[in-house]
């Protein structure tokens, strides 16, 4: 089918979503969640086809991997979204003019949202759930690495829609080709908003190519600064959790910044990482502090400042030594990407300065960046982590994928 025909069908089907009540949307989400639970074997079989084409050593492998537990979490996430308040029809502003006309600013869907993503089949269900709940149709474009998993997910969703008599074209999956991506990004008459989820390379391509509005999400070089007033026990656990809980996600730690006065504590800060085979790229002072106290095969010097720009997405991270909080702030300003940043300190003034000076969507004090997540923030599943400043910023959920329109009512008033 020609891609323009798909775009037309999704656009038309999306208009019908306005006729669904929130109760009907919630029922549909729960039925799709039930279908996921009932078709785990089918979804795992499709995922296995994708996994068979990827090297397990590839950092994307963990993102691609579906398990029974992960699928049940996906289903539970959809049920959680169904229990959230509707973001639609909220009166955001209301007034009555001197001539008696009433004005209301009311939240409404964008219309059709396009999402470009890579090897993350869970995004298929997350995006559908949030788009349905917020009254948006969605056009999905996954990478070739995940095509079998995503196709199985979309087929399952469309089957449930058809059984309920709802136009299945409210969700569509495009072919996993570069040509499809290009056409999607030029679909000015059909797609209202595009959200890329994936690597910096993908996000840069979408931003630079798109003719439709784009919200930048995802890619992040994430830091944790261990201050001269940091608690070693808290810091050790935070670094471990931020780096190793799930190293392939965008909120995972990429660079530990440590105050020079605390270099003697660096081996203890990194001790849990050694047990998990984390390769450390250390500057000269950090290298000397770790030499002999951290496995030689997991320790390498930083020879090029470009390494500080690296989003590792694997069991690797950098360690940078600084002589002051201000130097840490300068490093984050130079190499951060506006995603998530953390400080470990018992000095309240240092914590407040860090919060005030760091330019990122999420800024943490004495807790890891692994909490940058829509579900963790109580938003339900997320459609992405926005790193831009215009409009949505940070975890994007229901409210962030609605816009508004003005409703004006009068009774014969005319403008002089």
XYZ file of N, CA and C in Angstrom, residues 83-273:
573
model
N -6.227 3.969 34.020
C -6.732 4.488 35.304
C -6.397 5.961 35.526
N -5.594 6.526 34.636
C -5.221 7.927 34.787
C -6.379 8.843 34.376
N -6.438 10.035 34.949
C -7.487 10.987 34.537
C -7.340 11.334 33.062
N -8.452 11.561 32.403
C -8.398 11.950 30.997
C -7.759 13.325 30.861
N -6.851 13.478 29.889
C -6.253 14.800 29.672
C -7.103 15.693 28.774
N -8.217 15.165 28.282
C -9.020 15.863 27.297
C -10.167 16.635 27.940
N -10.556 17.723 27.305
C -11.714 18.487 27.753
C -11.486 19.305 29.004
N -10.231 19.430 29.432
C -9.950 20.241 30.624
C -10.020 21.723 30.255
N -10.724 22.483 31.059
C -10.801 23.926 30.828
C -9.558 24.564 31.438
N -8.672 25.040 30.584
C -7.389 25.583 31.015
C -7.481 27.067 31.357
N -8.427 27.745 30.744
C -8.626 29.167 31.003
C -10.056 29.513 30.592
N -10.660 30.408 31.324
C -12.046 30.763 31.034
C -12.287 32.212 31.428
N -13.020 32.924 30.592
C -13.343 34.314 30.913
C -14.584 34.748 30.149
N -15.175 35.845 30.618
C -16.314 36.461 29.941
C -15.944 37.893 29.591
N -16.076 38.236 28.319
C -15.733 39.574 27.864
C -16.818 40.570 28.261
N -16.506 41.861 28.266
C -17.516 42.879 28.611
C -18.765 42.816 27.732
N -18.619 42.309 26.496
C -19.781 42.224 25.608
C -20.613 40.971 25.826
N -20.237 40.165 26.815
C -21.008 38.974 27.148
C -20.525 37.691 26.500
N -19.587 37.776 25.555
C -19.044 36.558 24.952
C -18.217 35.785 25.971
N -18.311 34.454 25.933
C -17.507 33.619 26.827
C -16.393 32.957 26.036
N -15.234 32.861 26.653
C -14.065 32.223 26.041
C -13.572 31.119 26.965
N -13.321 29.948 26.379
C -12.736 28.836 27.129
C -11.585 28.251 26.320
N -10.488 28.000 27.000
C -9.367 27.305 26.379
C -9.397 25.872 26.890
N -9.587 24.928 25.970
C -9.870 23.535 26.334
C -8.828 22.609 25.730
N -8.385 21.613 26.505
C -7.381 20.665 26.024
C -7.976 19.700 25.006
N -7.239 19.466 23.918
C -7.680 18.592 22.828
C -6.484 17.796 22.315
N -6.718 16.733 21.546
C -5.591 15.968 20.984
C -4.843 16.779 19.929
N -3.588 16.374 19.663
C -2.881 16.924 18.516
C -3.538 16.461 17.228
N -3.935 15.192 17.183
C -4.563 14.625 15.988
C -3.883 13.335 15.599
N -2.782 13.430 14.844
C -1.994 12.254 14.460
C -0.556 12.486 14.916
N -0.053 11.539 15.685
C 1.323 11.619 16.178
C 2.143 10.521 15.518
N 3.271 10.914 14.949
C 4.201 9.949 14.372
C 5.373 9.732 15.312
N 5.764 8.482 15.496
C 6.880 8.161 16.381
C 7.883 7.304 15.613
N 9.125 7.783 15.555
C 10.214 7.036 14.916
C 11.092 6.474 16.021
N 11.274 5.160 16.022
C 12.059 4.544 17.086
C 12.866 3.384 16.532
N 13.763 2.881 17.369
C 14.695 1.866 16.906
C 14.328 0.502 17.484
N 15.260 -0.147 18.155
C 15.049 -1.528 18.604
C 14.366 -1.591 19.967
N 13.160 -1.016 20.068
C 12.457 -1.000 21.346
C 10.994 -1.368 21.131
N 10.667 -2.658 21.058
C 9.286 -3.060 20.772
C 8.275 -2.611 21.823
N 8.725 -2.365 23.060
C 7.787 -1.888 24.083
C 7.194 -0.534 23.712
N 7.932 0.243 22.912
C 7.449 1.568 22.504
C 6.140 1.446 21.739
N 5.980 0.359 20.990
C 4.745 0.136 20.230
C 3.528 0.232 21.141
N 3.565 -0.464 22.247
C 2.419 -0.485 23.158
C 2.328 0.802 23.979
N 3.471 1.330 24.401
C 3.462 2.571 25.185
C 2.847 3.718 24.388
N 3.280 3.854 23.143
C 2.782 4.939 22.305
C 1.295 4.764 22.029
N 0.887 3.550 21.685
C -0.536 3.328 21.415
C -1.380 3.673 22.635
N -0.960 3.220 23.824
C -1.745 3.464 25.032
C -1.897 4.954 25.300
N -0.798 5.688 25.237
C -0.855 7.115 25.527
C -1.609 7.876 24.445
N -1.420 7.486 23.193
C -2.138 8.158 22.112
C -3.641 7.899 22.196
N -4.022 6.657 22.445
C -5.452 6.359 22.554
C -6.086 7.130 23.701
N -5.455 7.101 24.862
C -5.996 7.774 26.040
C -6.136 9.274 25.800
N -5.242 9.844 25.010
C -5.266 11.288 24.751
C -5.988 11.635 23.452
N -6.618 10.640 22.823
C -7.425 10.908 21.640
C -6.653 11.083 20.357
N -5.392 10.647 20.319
C -4.559 10.784 19.128
C -4.456 9.462 18.370
N -4.484 9.531 17.049
C -4.085 8.386 16.235
C -2.558 8.376 16.164
N -1.983 7.233 15.808
C -0.519 7.173 15.785
C -0.011 6.391 14.579
N 1.089 6.906 14.036
C 1.814 6.249 12.956
C 3.190 5.891 13.494
N 3.511 4.613 13.470
C 4.743 4.111 14.068
C 5.743 3.727 12.987
N 6.991 4.043 13.242
C 8.070 3.661 12.321
C 9.240 3.138 13.157
N 9.328 1.813 13.256
C 10.405 1.207 14.033
C 11.590 0.898 13.118
N 12.715 0.533 13.723
C 13.874 0.136 12.952
C 13.744 -1.304 12.476
N 14.550 -1.654 11.486
C 14.484 -3.010 10.934
C 14.844 -4.062 11.969
N 15.634 -3.678 12.994
C 16.023 -4.638 14.023
C 14.827 -5.159 14.806
N 13.749 -4.381 14.872
C 12.610 -4.745 15.712
C 11.328 -4.978 14.923
N 11.432 -5.116 13.618
C 10.234 -5.114 12.780
C 9.278 -6.271 13.092
N 9.804 -7.476 13.336
C 8.907 -8.606 13.611
C 8.170 -8.417 14.940
N 8.888 -7.948 15.957
C 8.273 -7.719 17.267
C 7.204 -6.639 17.177
N 7.518 -5.545 16.503
C 6.580 -4.427 16.423
C 5.370 -4.771 15.556
N 5.612 -5.509 14.474
C 4.495 -5.903 13.620
C 3.529 -6.808 14.372
N 4.074 -7.731 15.153
C 3.206 -8.609 15.942
C 2.391 -7.798 16.950
N 3.016 -6.781 17.557
C 2.307 -5.946 18.514
C 1.200 -5.151 17.863
N 1.485 -4.526 16.716
C 0.472 -3.735 16.021
C -0.654 -4.625 15.511
N -0.325 -5.799 14.989
C -1.363 -6.732 14.533
C -2.298 -7.103 15.678
N -1.742 -7.321 16.850
C -2.550 -7.673 18.016
C -3.478 -6.513 18.398
N -2.944 -5.316 18.417
C -3.751 -4.139 18.747
C -4.885 -3.970 17.735
N -4.557 -4.071 16.456
C -5.573 -3.868 15.412
C -6.645 -4.957 15.447
N -6.256 -6.149 15.855
C -7.243 -7.233 15.984
C -8.264 -6.900 17.067
N -7.802 -6.400 18.193
C -8.724 -6.017 19.272
C -9.617 -4.867 18.826
N -9.047 -3.885 18.135
C -9.844 -2.752 17.634
C -10.950 -3.235 16.706
N -10.603 -4.123 15.783
C -11.588 -4.626 14.822
C -12.704 -5.377 15.527
N -12.354 -6.164 16.543
C -13.377 -6.920 17.273
C -14.365 -6.001 17.975
N -13.934 -4.804 18.331
C -14.810 -3.843 19.002
C -15.502 -2.905 18.023
N -15.255 -3.083 16.742
C -15.890 -2.231 15.749
C -15.253 -0.856 15.640
N -14.016 -0.718 16.101
C -13.279 0.546 16.020
C -12.315 0.473 14.846
N -12.240 1.541 14.082
C -11.383 1.562 12.901
C -9.943 1.237 13.306
N -9.394 0.123 12.831
C -8.027 -0.261 13.228
C -6.963 0.686 12.700
N -7.340 1.568 11.773
C -6.364 2.494 11.209
C -5.999 3.635 12.142
N -6.498 3.615 13.381
C -6.033 4.624 14.340
C -4.592 4.341 14.746
N -4.072 3.174 14.370
C -2.655 2.866 14.581
C -2.132 2.174 13.329
N -0.958 2.588 12.873
C -0.356 1.972 11.690
C 1.150 1.865 11.897
N 1.723 0.795 11.351
C 3.168 0.587 11.384
C 3.697 0.664 9.963
N 4.654 1.548 9.731
C 5.223 1.711 8.398
C 6.320 0.686 8.143
N 6.660 0.466 6.892
C 7.776 -0.444 6.580
C 9.075 0.062 7.209
N 9.961 -0.860 7.518
C 11.228 -0.510 8.173
C 12.271 -0.131 7.133
N 11.984 0.938 6.385
C 12.896 1.404 5.350
C 13.212 2.880 5.565
N 14.354 3.310 5.047
C 14.715 4.728 5.119
C 13.740 5.572 4.314
N 13.240 5.007 3.209
C 12.301 5.741 2.370
C 11.014 6.050 3.129
N 10.562 5.082 3.932
C 9.343 5.298 4.722
C 9.549 6.394 5.756
N 10.736 6.403 6.364
C 11.037 7.466 7.320
C 10.985 8.827 6.653
N 11.595 8.926 5.467
C 11.604 10.197 4.752
C 10.209 10.681 4.414
N 9.367 9.784 3.909
C 7.996 10.173 3.566
C 7.213 10.583 4.811
N 7.430 9.872 5.894
C 6.746 10.204 7.144
C 7.107 11.617 7.599
N 8.374 11.955 7.514
C 8.837 13.260 7.989
C 8.407 14.397 7.072
N 7.909 14.056 5.884
C 7.413 15.076 4.952
C 5.892 15.092 4.856
N 5.221 14.320 5.708
C 3.763 14.168 5.612
C 3.033 15.332 6.282
N 3.255 16.529 5.717
C 2.753 17.759 6.331
C 1.234 17.754 6.465
N 0.531 17.223 5.511
C -0.936 17.271 5.532
C -1.565 16.198 6.413
N -0.758 15.293 6.951
C -1.336 14.148 7.647
C -0.861 13.971 9.086
N 0.376 14.345 9.390
C 0.936 14.113 10.722
C 1.150 15.454 11.415
N 0.620 15.579 12.630
C 0.669 16.849 13.351
C 1.939 17.024 14.181
N 2.542 15.922 14.590
C 3.697 15.992 15.482
C 4.510 14.721 15.327
N 5.827 14.849 15.310
C 6.705 13.685 15.248
C 7.591 13.649 16.478
N 7.733 12.463 17.063
C 8.578 12.266 18.238
C 9.579 11.160 17.924
N 10.858 11.492 17.800
C 11.867 10.448 17.592
C 12.334 9.880 18.923
N 12.498 8.569 18.990
C 13.015 7.905 20.184
C 14.160 6.991 19.774
N 15.359 7.339 20.215
C 16.489 6.497 19.855
C 17.801 7.220 20.038
N 18.758 6.879 19.204
C 20.106 7.409 19.318
C 20.161 8.882 18.924
N 21.256 9.533 19.304
C 21.458 10.923 18.906
C 21.463 11.048 17.387
N 22.045 10.058 16.730
C 22.086 10.087 15.271
C 20.671 10.099 14.683
N 19.793 9.256 15.220
C 18.410 9.218 14.750
C 17.716 10.545 15.013
N 17.866 11.052 16.237
C 17.182 12.290 16.614
C 17.668 13.452 15.763
N 18.976 13.535 15.540
C 19.517 14.602 14.695
C 18.974 14.495 13.276
N 18.883 13.269 12.756
C 18.362 13.077 11.397
C 16.916 13.542 11.300
N 16.100 13.154 12.261
C 14.686 13.542 12.241
C 14.547 15.057 12.340
N 15.288 15.663 13.262
C 15.206 17.122 13.439
C 15.626 17.854 12.177
N 16.687 17.384 11.535
C 17.235 18.087 10.377
C 16.441 17.835 9.102
N 15.665 16.745 9.067
C 14.976 16.347 7.846
C 13.502 16.723 7.841
N 12.873 16.727 9.004
C 11.414 16.817 9.093
C 10.863 18.146 8.588
N 9.737 18.049 7.899
C 8.937 19.217 7.536
C 7.773 19.398 8.504
N 7.576 18.428 9.382
C 6.502 18.488 10.379
C 7.123 18.818 11.732
N 6.339 19.334 12.685
C 6.886 19.677 14.008
C 7.487 18.455 14.699
N 8.614 18.673 15.403
C 9.344 17.589 16.066
C 9.607 17.966 17.516
N 9.452 17.001 18.411
C 9.902 17.148 19.794
C 11.092 16.215 19.980
N 12.248 16.783 20.328
C 13.455 15.980 20.503
C 13.412 15.240 21.839
N 13.710 13.957 21.800
C 13.674 13.153 23.017
C 14.849 12.197 23.063
N 15.107 11.708 24.270
C 15.879 10.479 24.418
C 17.362 10.583 24.646
N 18.116 10.933 23.606
C 19.570 10.834 23.722
C 20.073 11.688 24.871
N 20.942 11.119 25.685
C 21.413 11.876 26.829
C 22.779 11.431 27.316
N 23.715 12.383 27.460
C 24.957 12.111 28.164
C 24.710 12.535 29.609
N 24.649 11.544 30.498
C 24.171 11.741 31.867
C 25.347 11.699 32.844
N 25.379 12.661 33.773
C 26.458 12.771 34.753
C 25.943 12.603 36.179
N 26.851 12.144 37.045
C 26.642 12.205 38.492
C 27.896 12.838 39.093
N 27.703 13.940 39.821
C 28.832 14.622 40.452
C 28.903 14.230 41.917
N 30.036 13.615 42.321
C 30.266 13.280 43.722
C 31.066 14.417 44.340
N 30.381 15.182 45.165
C 30.919 16.414 45.739
C 31.917 16.116 46.857
N 32.700 17.147 47.228
C 33.620 16.962 48.358
C 32.863 16.739 49.654
N 31.554 17.046 49.659
C 30.724 16.801 50.840
C 29.770 15.630 50.619
N 30.119 14.729 49.680
C 29.249 13.593 49.393
C 29.383 12.478 50.405
N 28.277 11.762 50.628
C 28.262 10.592 51.511
C 28.677 9.379 50.690
N 29.723 8.674 51.124
C 30.289 7.589 50.323
C 29.315 6.424 50.164
N 28.559 6.119 51.215
C 27.610 4.997 51.123
C 26.483 5.314 50.149
N 25.929 6.514 50.290
C 24.875 6.934 49.370
C 25.424 6.992 47.946
N 26.607 7.598 47.801
C 27.191 7.749 46.479
C 27.465 6.434 45.789
N 27.994 5.470 46.531
C 28.301 4.156 45.949
C 27.039 3.514 45.387
N 25.944 3.562 46.148
C 24.702 2.935 45.695
C 24.084 3.683 44.516
N 24.205 5.006 44.541
C 23.641 5.808 43.454
C 24.386 5.548 42.149
N 25.707 5.532 42.203
C 26.500 5.283 40.999
C 26.200 3.896 40.441
N 26.148 2.913 41.309
C 25.862 1.539 40.884
C 24.491 1.455 40.219
N 23.464 2.015 40.859
C 22.110 1.940 40.320
C 21.979 2.700 39.009
N 22.568 3.901 38.973
C 22.441 4.725 37.773
C 23.140 4.091 36.569
N 24.255 3.376 36.822
C 25.009 2.784 35.724
C 24.500 1.400 35.340
N 24.197 0.551 36.314
C 24.018 -0.872 36.015
C 22.591 -1.383 36.093
N 21.653 -0.585 36.604
C 20.271 -1.089 36.680
C 19.793 -1.531 35.310
N 20.015 -0.669 34.323
C 19.743 -1.035 32.927
C 20.571 -0.093 32.069
N 21.705 -0.575 31.630
C 22.706 0.315 31.048
C 22.350 0.816 29.658
N 21.349 0.224 28.992
C 21.066 0.593 27.605
C 20.012 1.684 27.477
N 19.530 2.214 28.597
C 18.478 3.223 28.537
C 19.062 4.626 28.616
N 18.254 5.624 28.223
C 18.790 6.977 28.076
C 19.069 7.663 29.397
N 18.527 7.160 30.515
C 18.813 7.795 31.813
C 19.974 7.130 32.553
N 20.653 6.192 31.885
C 21.783 5.503 32.517
C 22.989 6.439 32.625
N 23.791 6.252 33.655
C 24.955 7.095 33.922
C 26.044 6.886 32.869
N 26.556 7.997 32.345
C 27.641 7.942 31.373
C 28.962 8.430 31.947
N 28.898 9.363 32.921
C 30.140 9.926 33.440
C 29.998 10.280 34.916
N 30.876 9.712 35.737
C 30.981 10.089 37.143
C 31.994 11.221 37.248
N 31.574 12.333 37.811
C 32.475 13.456 38.073
C 32.786 13.440 39.568
N 34.052 13.480 39.924
C 34.427 13.386 41.337
C 35.336 14.549 41.728
N 35.056 15.097 42.904
C 35.902 16.173 43.430
C 37.268 15.599 43.805
N 38.318 16.330 43.482
C 39.684 15.840 43.722
C 39.937 15.496 45.186
N 39.261 16.207 46.092
C 39.449 15.928 47.518
C 38.932 14.551 47.919
N 38.136 13.919 47.056
C 37.541 12.615 47.398
C 38.087 11.487 46.540
N 39.195 11.703 45.872
C 39.753 10.651 45.022
C 40.103 9.391 45.802
N 40.443 9.537 47.092
C 40.752 8.349 47.890
C 39.526 7.450 48.052
N 38.339 8.028 47.847
C 37.102 7.247 47.961
C 36.650 6.660 46.629
N 37.344 6.986 45.558
C 36.911 6.523 44.240
C 36.879 4.996 44.128
N 37.877 4.261 44.635
C 37.784 2.800 44.549
C 36.529 2.238 45.220
N 36.162 2.814 46.367
C 34.954 2.337 47.044
C 33.698 2.724 46.261
N 33.678 3.926 45.682
C 32.537 4.340 44.861
C 32.319 3.381 43.692
N 33.422 2.884 43.149
C 33.347 2.052 41.943
C 33.352 0.548 42.241
N 33.478 0.179 43.514
C 33.619 -1.242 43.856
C 32.487 -2.110 43.293
N 31.193 -1.717 43.418
C 30.142 -2.577 42.864
C 30.212 -2.703 41.346
N 30.804 -1.714 40.691
C 30.875 -1.744 39.229
C 31.812 -2.838 38.738
